[in-house]
Coordinates of C-alpha atoms in Angstrom, one line a residue:
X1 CA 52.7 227.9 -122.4
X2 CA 50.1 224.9 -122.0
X3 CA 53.4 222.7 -121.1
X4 CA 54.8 225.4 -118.8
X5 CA 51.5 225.3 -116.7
X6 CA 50.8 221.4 -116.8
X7 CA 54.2 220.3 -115.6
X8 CA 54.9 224.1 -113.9
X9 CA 51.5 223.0 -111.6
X10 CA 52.3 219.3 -111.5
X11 CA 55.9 220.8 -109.9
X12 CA 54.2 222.6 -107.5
X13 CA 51.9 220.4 -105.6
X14 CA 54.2 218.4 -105.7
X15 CA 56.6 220.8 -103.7
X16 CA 53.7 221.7 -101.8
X17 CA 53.3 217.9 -100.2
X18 CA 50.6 216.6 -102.3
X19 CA 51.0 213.0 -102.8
X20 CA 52.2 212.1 -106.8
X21 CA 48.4 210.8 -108.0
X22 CA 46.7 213.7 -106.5
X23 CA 49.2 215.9 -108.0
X24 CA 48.9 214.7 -111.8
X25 CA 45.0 214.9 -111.7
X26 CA 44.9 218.4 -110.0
X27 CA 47.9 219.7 -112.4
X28 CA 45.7 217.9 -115.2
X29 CA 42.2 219.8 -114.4
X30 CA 43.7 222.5 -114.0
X31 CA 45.2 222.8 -116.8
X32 CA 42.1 221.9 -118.8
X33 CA 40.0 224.6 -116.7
X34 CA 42.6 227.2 -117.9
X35 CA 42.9 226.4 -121.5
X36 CA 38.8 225.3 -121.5
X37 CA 37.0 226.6 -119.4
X38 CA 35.2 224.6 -116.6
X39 CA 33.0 222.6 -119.0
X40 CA 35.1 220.8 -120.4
X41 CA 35.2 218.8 -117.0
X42 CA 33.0 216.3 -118.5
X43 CA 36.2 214.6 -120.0
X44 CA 37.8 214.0 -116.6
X45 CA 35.4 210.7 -116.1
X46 CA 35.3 209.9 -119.6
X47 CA 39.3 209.8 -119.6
X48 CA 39.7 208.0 -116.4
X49 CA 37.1 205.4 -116.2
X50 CA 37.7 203.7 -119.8
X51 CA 41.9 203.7 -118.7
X52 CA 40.8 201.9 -115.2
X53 CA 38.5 199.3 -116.8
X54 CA 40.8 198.3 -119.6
X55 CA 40.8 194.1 -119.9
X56 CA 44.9 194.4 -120.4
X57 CA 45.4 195.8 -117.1
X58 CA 43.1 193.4 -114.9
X59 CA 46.3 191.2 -115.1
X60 CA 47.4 193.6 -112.3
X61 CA 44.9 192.7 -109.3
X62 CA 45.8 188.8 -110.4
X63 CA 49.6 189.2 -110.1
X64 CA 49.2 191.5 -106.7
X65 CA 46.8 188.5 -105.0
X66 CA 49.2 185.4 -106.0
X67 CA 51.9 187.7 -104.7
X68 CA 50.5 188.8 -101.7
X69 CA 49.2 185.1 -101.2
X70 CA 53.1 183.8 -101.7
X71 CA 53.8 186.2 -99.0
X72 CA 51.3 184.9 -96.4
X73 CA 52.2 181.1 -97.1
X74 CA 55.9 182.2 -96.7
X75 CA 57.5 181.1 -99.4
X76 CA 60.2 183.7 -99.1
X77 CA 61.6 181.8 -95.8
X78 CA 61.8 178.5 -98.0
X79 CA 63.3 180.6 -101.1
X80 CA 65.6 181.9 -98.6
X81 CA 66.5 178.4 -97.1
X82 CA 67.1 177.0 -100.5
X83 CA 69.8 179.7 -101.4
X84 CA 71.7 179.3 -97.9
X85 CA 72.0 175.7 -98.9
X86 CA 73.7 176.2 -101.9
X87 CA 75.7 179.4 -101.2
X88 CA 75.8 180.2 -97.9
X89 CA 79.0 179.0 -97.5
X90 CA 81.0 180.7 -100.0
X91 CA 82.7 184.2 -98.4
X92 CA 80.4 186.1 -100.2
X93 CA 77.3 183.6 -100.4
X94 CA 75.1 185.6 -98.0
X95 CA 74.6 188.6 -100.6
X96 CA 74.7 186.2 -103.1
X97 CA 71.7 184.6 -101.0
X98 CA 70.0 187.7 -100.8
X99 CA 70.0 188.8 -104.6
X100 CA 69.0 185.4 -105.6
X101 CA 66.6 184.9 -103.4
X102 CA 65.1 188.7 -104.6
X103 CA 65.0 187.8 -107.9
X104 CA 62.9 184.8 -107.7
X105 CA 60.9 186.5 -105.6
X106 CA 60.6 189.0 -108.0
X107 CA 59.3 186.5 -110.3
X108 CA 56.2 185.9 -108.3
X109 CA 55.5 189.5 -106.9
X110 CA 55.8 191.2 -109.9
X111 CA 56.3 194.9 -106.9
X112 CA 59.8 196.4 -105.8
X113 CA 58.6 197.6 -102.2
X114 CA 56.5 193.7 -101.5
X115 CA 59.9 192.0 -102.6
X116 CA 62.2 193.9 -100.0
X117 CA 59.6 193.3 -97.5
X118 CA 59.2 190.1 -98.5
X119 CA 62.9 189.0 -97.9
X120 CA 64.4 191.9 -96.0
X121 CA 62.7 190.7 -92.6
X122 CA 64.7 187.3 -92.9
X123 CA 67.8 188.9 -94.7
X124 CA 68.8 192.6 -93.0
X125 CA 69.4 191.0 -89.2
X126 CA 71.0 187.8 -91.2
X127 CA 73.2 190.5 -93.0
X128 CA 74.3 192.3 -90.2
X129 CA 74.8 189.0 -88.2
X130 CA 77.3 188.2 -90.8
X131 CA 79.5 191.5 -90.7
X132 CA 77.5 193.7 -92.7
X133 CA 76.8 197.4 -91.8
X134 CA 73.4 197.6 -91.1
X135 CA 73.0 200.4 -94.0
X136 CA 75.0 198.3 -96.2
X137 CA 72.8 195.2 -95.4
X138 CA 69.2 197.8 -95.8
X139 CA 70.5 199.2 -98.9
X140 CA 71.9 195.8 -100.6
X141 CA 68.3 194.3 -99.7
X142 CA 66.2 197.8 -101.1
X143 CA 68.5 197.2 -104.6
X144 CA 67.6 194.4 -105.0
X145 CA 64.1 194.2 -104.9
X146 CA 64.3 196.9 -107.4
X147 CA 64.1 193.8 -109.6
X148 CA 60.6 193.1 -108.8
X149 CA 59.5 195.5 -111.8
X150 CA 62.1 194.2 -114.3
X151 CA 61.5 190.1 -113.6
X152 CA 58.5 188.7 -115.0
X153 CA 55.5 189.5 -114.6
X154 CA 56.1 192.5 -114.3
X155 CA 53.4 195.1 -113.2
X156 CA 55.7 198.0 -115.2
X157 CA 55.5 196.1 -118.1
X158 CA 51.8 195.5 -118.3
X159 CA 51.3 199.8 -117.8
X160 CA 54.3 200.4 -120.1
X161 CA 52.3 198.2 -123.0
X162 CA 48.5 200.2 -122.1
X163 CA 50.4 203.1 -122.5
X164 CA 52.9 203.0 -125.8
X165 CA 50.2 201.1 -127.5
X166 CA 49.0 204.1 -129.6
X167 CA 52.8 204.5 -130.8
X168 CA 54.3 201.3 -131.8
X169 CA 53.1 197.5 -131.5
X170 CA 54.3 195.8 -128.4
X171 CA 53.3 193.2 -126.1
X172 CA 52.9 192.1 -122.9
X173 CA 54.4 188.3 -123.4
X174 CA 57.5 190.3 -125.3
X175 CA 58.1 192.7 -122.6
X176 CA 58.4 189.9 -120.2
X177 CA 60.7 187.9 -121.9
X178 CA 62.9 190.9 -122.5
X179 CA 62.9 191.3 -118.7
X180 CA 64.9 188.0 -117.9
X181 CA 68.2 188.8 -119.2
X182 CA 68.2 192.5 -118.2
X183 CA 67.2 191.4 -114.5
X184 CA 70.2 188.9 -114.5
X185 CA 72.2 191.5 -115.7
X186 CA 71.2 193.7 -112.9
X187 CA 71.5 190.9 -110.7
X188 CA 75.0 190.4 -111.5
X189 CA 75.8 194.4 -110.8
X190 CA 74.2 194.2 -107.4
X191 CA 76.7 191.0 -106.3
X192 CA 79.8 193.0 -107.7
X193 CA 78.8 196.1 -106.0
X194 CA 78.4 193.7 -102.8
X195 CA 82.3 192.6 -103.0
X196 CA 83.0 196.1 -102.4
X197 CA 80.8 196.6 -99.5
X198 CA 83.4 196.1 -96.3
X199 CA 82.9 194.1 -93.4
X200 CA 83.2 194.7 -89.8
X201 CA 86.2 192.4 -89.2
X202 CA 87.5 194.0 -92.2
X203 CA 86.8 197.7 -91.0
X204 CA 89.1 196.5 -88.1
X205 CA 91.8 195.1 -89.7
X206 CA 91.0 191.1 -88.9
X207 CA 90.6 188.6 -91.7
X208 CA 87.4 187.2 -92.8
X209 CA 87.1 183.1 -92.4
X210 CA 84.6 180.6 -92.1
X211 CA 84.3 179.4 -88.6
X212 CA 85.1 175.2 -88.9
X213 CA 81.9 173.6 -87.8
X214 CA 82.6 173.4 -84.3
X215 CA 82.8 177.0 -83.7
X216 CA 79.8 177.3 -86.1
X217 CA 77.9 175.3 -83.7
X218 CA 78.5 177.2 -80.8
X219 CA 77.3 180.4 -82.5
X220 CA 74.8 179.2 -84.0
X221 CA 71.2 179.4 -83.8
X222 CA 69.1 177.3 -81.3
X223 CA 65.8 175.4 -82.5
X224 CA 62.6 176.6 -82.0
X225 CA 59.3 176.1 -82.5
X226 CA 57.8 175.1 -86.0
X227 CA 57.6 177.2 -89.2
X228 CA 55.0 179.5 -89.7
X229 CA 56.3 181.0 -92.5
X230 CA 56.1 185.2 -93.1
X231 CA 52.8 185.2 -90.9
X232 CA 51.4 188.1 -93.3
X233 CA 52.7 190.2 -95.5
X234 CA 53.6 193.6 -96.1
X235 CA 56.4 196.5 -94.0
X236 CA 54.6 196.3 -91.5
X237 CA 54.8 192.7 -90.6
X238 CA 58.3 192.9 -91.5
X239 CA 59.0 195.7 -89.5
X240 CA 57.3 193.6 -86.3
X241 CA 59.7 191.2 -87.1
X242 CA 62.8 193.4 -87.3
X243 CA 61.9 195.2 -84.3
X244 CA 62.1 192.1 -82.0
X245 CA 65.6 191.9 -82.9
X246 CA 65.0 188.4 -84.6
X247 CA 64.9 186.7 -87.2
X248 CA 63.2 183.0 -88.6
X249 CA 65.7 180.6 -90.8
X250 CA 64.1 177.5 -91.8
X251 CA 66.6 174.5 -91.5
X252 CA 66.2 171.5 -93.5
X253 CA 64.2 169.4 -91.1
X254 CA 61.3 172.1 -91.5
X255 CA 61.9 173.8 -87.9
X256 CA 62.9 177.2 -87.2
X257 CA 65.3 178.8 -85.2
X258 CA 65.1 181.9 -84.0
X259 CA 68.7 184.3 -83.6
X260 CA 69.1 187.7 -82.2
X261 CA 70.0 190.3 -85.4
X262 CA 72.9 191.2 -83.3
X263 CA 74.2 194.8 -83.3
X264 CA 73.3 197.4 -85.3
X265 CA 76.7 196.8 -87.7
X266 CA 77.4 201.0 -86.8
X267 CA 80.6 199.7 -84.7
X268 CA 83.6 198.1 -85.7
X269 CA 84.0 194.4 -84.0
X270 CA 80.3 194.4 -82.3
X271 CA 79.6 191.6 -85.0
X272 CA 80.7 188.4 -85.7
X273 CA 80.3 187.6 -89.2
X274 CA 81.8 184.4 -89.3
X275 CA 78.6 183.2 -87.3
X276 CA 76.3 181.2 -89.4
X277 CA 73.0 180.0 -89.6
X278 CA 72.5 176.6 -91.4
X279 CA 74.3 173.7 -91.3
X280 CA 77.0 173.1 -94.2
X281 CA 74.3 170.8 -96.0
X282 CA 74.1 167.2 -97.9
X283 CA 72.7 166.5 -100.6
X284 CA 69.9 164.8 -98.2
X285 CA 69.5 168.7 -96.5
X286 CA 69.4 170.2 -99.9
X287 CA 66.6 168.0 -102.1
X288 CA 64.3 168.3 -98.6
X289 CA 65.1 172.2 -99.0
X290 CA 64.1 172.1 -102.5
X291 CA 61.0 170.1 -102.7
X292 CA 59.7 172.7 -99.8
X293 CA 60.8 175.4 -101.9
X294 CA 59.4 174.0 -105.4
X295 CA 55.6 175.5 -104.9
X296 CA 57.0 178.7 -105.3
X297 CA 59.6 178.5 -107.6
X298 CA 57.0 176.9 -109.7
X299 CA 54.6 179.8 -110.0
X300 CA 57.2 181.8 -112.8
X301 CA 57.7 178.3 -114.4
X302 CA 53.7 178.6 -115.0
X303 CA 53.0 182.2 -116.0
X304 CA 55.7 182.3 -118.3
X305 CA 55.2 178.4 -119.6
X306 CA 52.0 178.9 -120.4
X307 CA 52.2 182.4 -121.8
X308 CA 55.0 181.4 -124.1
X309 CA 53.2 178.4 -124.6
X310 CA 50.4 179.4 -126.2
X311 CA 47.9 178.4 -123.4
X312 CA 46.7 181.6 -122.0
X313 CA 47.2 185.2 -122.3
X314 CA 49.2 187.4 -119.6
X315 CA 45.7 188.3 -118.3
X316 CA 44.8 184.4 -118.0
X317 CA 48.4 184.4 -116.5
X318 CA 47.1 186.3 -113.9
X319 CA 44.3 184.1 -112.9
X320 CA 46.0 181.0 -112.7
X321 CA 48.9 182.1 -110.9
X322 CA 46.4 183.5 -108.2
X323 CA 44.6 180.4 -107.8
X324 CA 47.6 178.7 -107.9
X325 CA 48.9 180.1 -105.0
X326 CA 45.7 180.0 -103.0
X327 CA 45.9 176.1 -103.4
X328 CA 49.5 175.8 -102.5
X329 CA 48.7 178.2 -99.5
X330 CA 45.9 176.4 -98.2
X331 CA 46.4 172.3 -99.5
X332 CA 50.2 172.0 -100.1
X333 CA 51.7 174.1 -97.4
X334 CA 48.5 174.6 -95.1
X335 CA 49.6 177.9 -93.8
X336 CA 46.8 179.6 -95.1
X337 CA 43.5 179.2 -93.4
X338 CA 40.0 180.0 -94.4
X339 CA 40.3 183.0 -91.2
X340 CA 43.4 184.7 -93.6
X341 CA 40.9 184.8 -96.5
X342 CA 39.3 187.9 -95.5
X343 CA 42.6 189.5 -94.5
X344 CA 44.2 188.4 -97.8
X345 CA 41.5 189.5 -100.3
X346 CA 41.3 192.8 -98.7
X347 CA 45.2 193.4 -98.9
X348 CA 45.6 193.2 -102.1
X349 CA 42.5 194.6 -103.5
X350 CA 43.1 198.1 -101.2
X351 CA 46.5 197.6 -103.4
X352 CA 45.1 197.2 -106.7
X353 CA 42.9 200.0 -105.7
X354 CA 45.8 202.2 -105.2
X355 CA 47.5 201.5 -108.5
X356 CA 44.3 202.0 -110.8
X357 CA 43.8 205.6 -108.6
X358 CA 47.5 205.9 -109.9
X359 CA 46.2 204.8 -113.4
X360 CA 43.5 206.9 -113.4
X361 CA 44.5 210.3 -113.1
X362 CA 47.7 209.6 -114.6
X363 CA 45.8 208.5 -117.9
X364 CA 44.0 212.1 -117.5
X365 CA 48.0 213.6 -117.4
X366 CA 48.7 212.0 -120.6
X367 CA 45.2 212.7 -121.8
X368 CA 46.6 216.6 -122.0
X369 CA 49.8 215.7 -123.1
X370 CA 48.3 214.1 -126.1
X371 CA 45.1 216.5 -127.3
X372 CA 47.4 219.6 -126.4
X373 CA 49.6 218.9 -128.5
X374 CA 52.6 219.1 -125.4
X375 CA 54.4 216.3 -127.0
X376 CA 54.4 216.9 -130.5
X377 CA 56.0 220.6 -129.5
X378 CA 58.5 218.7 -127.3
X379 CA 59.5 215.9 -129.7
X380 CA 59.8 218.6 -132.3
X381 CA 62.0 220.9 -130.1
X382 CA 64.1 217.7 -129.2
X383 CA 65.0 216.4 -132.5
X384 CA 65.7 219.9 -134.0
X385 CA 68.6 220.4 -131.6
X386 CA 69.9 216.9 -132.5
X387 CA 68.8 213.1 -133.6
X388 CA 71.8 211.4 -132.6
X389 CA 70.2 208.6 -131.2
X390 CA 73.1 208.1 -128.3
X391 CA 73.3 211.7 -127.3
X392 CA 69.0 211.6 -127.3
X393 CA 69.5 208.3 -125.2
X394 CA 71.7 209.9 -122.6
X395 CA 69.7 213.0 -122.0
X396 CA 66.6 210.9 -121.7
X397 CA 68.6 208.2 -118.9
X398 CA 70.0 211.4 -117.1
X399 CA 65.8 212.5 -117.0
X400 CA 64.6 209.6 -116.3
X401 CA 67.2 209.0 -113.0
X402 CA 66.1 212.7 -111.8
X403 CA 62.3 211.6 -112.5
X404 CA 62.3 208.1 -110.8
X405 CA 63.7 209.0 -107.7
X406 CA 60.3 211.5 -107.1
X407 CA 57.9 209.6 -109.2
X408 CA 57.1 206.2 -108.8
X409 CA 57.0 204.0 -112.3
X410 CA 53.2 203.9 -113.2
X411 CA 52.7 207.8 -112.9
X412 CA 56.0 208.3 -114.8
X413 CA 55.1 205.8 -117.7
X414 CA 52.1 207.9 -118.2
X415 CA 53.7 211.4 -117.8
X416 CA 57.1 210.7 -120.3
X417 CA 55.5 207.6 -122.4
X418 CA 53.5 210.0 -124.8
X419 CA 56.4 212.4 -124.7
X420 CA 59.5 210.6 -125.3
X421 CA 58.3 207.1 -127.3
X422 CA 58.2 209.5 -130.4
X423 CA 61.4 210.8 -130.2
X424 CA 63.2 207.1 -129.6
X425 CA 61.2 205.7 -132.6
X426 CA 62.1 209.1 -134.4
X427 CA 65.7 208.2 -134.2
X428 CA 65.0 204.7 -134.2
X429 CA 65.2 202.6 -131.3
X430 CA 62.6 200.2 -131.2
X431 CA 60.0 199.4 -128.8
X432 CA 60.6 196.3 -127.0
X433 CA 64.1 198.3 -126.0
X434 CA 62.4 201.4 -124.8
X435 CA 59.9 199.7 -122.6
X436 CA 63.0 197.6 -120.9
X437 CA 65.3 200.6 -120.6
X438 CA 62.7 203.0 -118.9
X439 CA 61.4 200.5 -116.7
X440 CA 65.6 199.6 -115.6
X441 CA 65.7 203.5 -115.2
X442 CA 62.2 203.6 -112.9
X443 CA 63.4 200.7 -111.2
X444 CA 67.0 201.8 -110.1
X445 CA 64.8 205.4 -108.4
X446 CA 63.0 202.9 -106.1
X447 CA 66.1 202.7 -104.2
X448 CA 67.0 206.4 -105.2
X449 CA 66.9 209.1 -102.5
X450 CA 65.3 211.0 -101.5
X451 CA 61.4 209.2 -102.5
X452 CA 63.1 205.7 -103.1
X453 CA 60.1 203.5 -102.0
X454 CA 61.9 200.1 -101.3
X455 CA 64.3 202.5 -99.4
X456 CA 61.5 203.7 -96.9
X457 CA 60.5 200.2 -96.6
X458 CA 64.0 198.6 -96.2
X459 CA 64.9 201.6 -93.4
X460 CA 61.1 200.2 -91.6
X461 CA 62.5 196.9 -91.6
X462 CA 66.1 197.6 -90.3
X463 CA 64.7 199.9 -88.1
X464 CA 67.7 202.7 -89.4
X465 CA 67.2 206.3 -90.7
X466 CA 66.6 206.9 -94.2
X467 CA 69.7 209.1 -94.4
X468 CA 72.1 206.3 -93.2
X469 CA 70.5 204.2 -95.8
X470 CA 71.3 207.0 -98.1
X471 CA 75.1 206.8 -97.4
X472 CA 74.7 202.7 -97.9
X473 CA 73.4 202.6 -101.5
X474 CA 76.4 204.5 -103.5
X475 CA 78.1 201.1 -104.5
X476 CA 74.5 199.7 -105.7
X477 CA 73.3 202.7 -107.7
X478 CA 76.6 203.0 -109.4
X479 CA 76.7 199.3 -110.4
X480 CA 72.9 199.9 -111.1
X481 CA 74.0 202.8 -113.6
X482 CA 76.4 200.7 -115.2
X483 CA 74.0 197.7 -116.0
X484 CA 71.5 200.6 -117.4
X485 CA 73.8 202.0 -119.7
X486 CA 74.7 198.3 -121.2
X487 CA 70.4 197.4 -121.2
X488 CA 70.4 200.8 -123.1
X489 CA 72.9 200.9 -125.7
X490 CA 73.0 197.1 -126.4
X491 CA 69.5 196.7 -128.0
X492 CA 70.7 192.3 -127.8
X493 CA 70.1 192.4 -124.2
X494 CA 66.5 193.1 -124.4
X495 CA 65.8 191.8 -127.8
X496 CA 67.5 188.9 -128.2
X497 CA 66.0 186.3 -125.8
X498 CA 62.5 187.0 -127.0
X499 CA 64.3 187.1 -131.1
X500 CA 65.5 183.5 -130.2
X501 CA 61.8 182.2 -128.8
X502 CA 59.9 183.9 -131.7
X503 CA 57.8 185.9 -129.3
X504 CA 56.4 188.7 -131.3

């Protein structure tokens, strides 16, 4: 009866238009008023409070300032420039761009939705330049930043470990490492599920080819003025860009040039995708891309170095990284002045404030769960119908699919965490696999209609409705699927990297 009404009321508001948080504190005081009485309100404060202040998770507003820092100093265009160099020229280089240059991303944002806005501004019109549908090129762009909560650091991971401590010993630094492999993995899904993905030309019938470099040249972008990198952060600064029908390419010589994104890739022969935007590139082109892109690719070389390293904590991790970036943004590429600091500090601490709301009331959620006794009933009810681990296993993926594409990852790590960590270590699945195979799960609904959050901010940028998008992301989320069920049933995937290091 007590779970009926918790996850019956949680249901409810949510039907009703309340937003997720505010529906897992009211469905949470509510319950507690019923079962109660209104005096036991005192606990609401004494739950929430001590899960917002917790030293693990002030990790969280570190990795969201040297993120949103990275974003202001635009490292994404030189991440971005790096990978046309070395791929762009292959048939299929530019989603190869695209996922590589999410990934790394993704390794210093440590957020889905500020990696697709990160790269999507630069990539979608790029995309559709090149013969991509334009809800091919939104929906390639949205999967892929999916990876931002798989890659370390991870913000999932750090909420994942708060959360399953009380059941099993796991940590932050293993849960990272376990994320590498996994994310390459998914990665690797997203590129196949790209070679499937038609083309324009190809819609019409018309080969494919790479234009020789004097047709290149006369399709190709003109110079402009010099690089100012992403200008901000955020959908909304990527939505600017998107909506002026241009995009900004670095070229090797550290100017920018500035291309229309073409038509909107819904017609058959309105594109050119043979067009491209860098030269072909010497090895003189490429090191002068990669020292500008070095900074950044840097920062994961850090966290993780000195994590694994024994020189700080994930917390510390944090704090480096964010001063890091401040003196790469300000000294190194001086495209971060004193003026952005204001803009900057307040960014990412209105988004820190957002996901320890999230933290909050969720923690009050689970807080019922737990004393209730809601998920000692469920486990029991689970494993008395069956404790075969693989049939458990795909119930709880099918769930979690349905779940992720409402619930965004923090506010479903605290609803499920209590409830379905006992059952996995019931049948004996162990910890570092669980926390890797839930967060793949919550990742792949950020792209999930119909609540998919890096979909929302992928149709901003592409300036597309969300149900074209919709129609886009089939070949992603079944590659996506795929990957999940080999992170899920091959325990090596997530294990064995951090096995091999000795991180405990």
């Amino acid at each position: 009866m007590i779970a009926l009404l918790l996850f019956g009321s949680f249901f409810l508001f949510l039907g009703l238009g309340i937003p997720v948080a505010f529906a897992l504190g009211l469905s949470a005081v509510v319950t507690l008023v019923t079962t109660d009485g209104f005096q036991v309100l005192d606990v609401v404060p004494s739950v929430m409070f001590p899960s917002m202040s917790s030293g693990t998770l002030l990790a969280i507003p570190f990795f969201i300032l040297a993120g949103i820092v990275m974003q202001y100093t635009g490292i994404s265009q030189r991440l971005v420039d790096l990978a046309f160099l070395i791929f762009g020229r292959l048939r299929h280089g530019l989603a190869a761009v695209t996922i590589i240059s999410a990934f790394f991303f993704s390794a210093i944002s440590g957020s889905g939705p500020a990696t697709v806005a990160a790269i999507g501004a630069i990539l979608i019109p790029a995309l559709v330049r090149h013969g991509y549908q334009k809800k091919h090129a939104v929906s390639l762009v949205a999967a892929s930043g999916s990876m931002g909560i798989v890659v370390p650091p991870s913000i999932a991971f750090i909420i994942f470990a708060v959360v399953a401590a009380e059941f099993g010993k796991i940590s932050i630094s293993r849960l990272f490492i376990a994320g590498i492999v996994p994310g390459i993995i998914m990665a690797l899904a997203f590129f196949i599920a790209a070679l499937f993905v038609p083309r324009v030309r190809e819609l019409a019938g018309l080969p494919v080819r790479a234009k020789t470099g004097a047709e290149a040249g006369a399709g190709s972008t003109a110079a402009g003025s010099d690089s100012a990198g992403n200008g901000g952060s955020g959908a909304s600064v990527a939505g600017d860009s998107a909506a002026a029908g241009k995009t900004q390419l670095l070229t090797t010589n550290g100017k920018a040039a500035s291309a229309s994104s073409g038509s909107t890739g819904t017609g058959v022969g309105t594109v050119d995708p043979t067009v491209t935007d860098h030269h072909d590139g010497g090895f003189g082109e490429f090191m002068s891309a990669l020292i500008k892109a070095i900074p950044g690719l840097l920062i994961p070389v850090i966290i993780l170095g000195g994590i694994y390293g024994g020189i700080f904590t994930p917390t510390e991790a944090g704090a480096v990284a964010s001063v890091y970036a401040l003196v790469v943004g300000v000294f190194v590429y001086r495209e971060l002045t004193w003026k952005d600091m204001p803009k900057v500090f307040l960014e990412s601490g209105v988004s820190t404030a957002v996901i320890m709301f999230i933290v909050g009331v969720a923690s009050l959620f689970s807080y019922v769960i737990t004393v209730e006794g809601v998920a000692d009933r469920i486990s029991t009810a689970v494993l008395g119908v069956t404790d075969n681990k693989y049939l458990i296993l795909a119930a709880i993926t099918i769930i979690l699919l349905i779940v992720g594409a409402f619930v965004d990852a923090i506010s479903a790590f605290y609803l499920f965490v209590p409830i379905l960590v006992p059952i996995l270590i019931g049948v004996g699945v162990d910890m570092t696999t669980i926390g890797v195979f839930m967060t793949v799960n919550l990742a792949i609904g950020l792209f999930t209609p119909p609540v998919g959050l890096n979909l929302y901010v992928g149709a901003g940028i592409g300036k597309i409705r969300l149900e074209e998008v919709a129609r886009g992301i089939m070949p992603f989320l079944i590659c996506a699927i795929i990957a999940l069920l080999l992170i899920t049933y091959i325990p090596a995937i997530s294990n064995w990297l951090p096995d091999l290091l000795g991180v405990g």
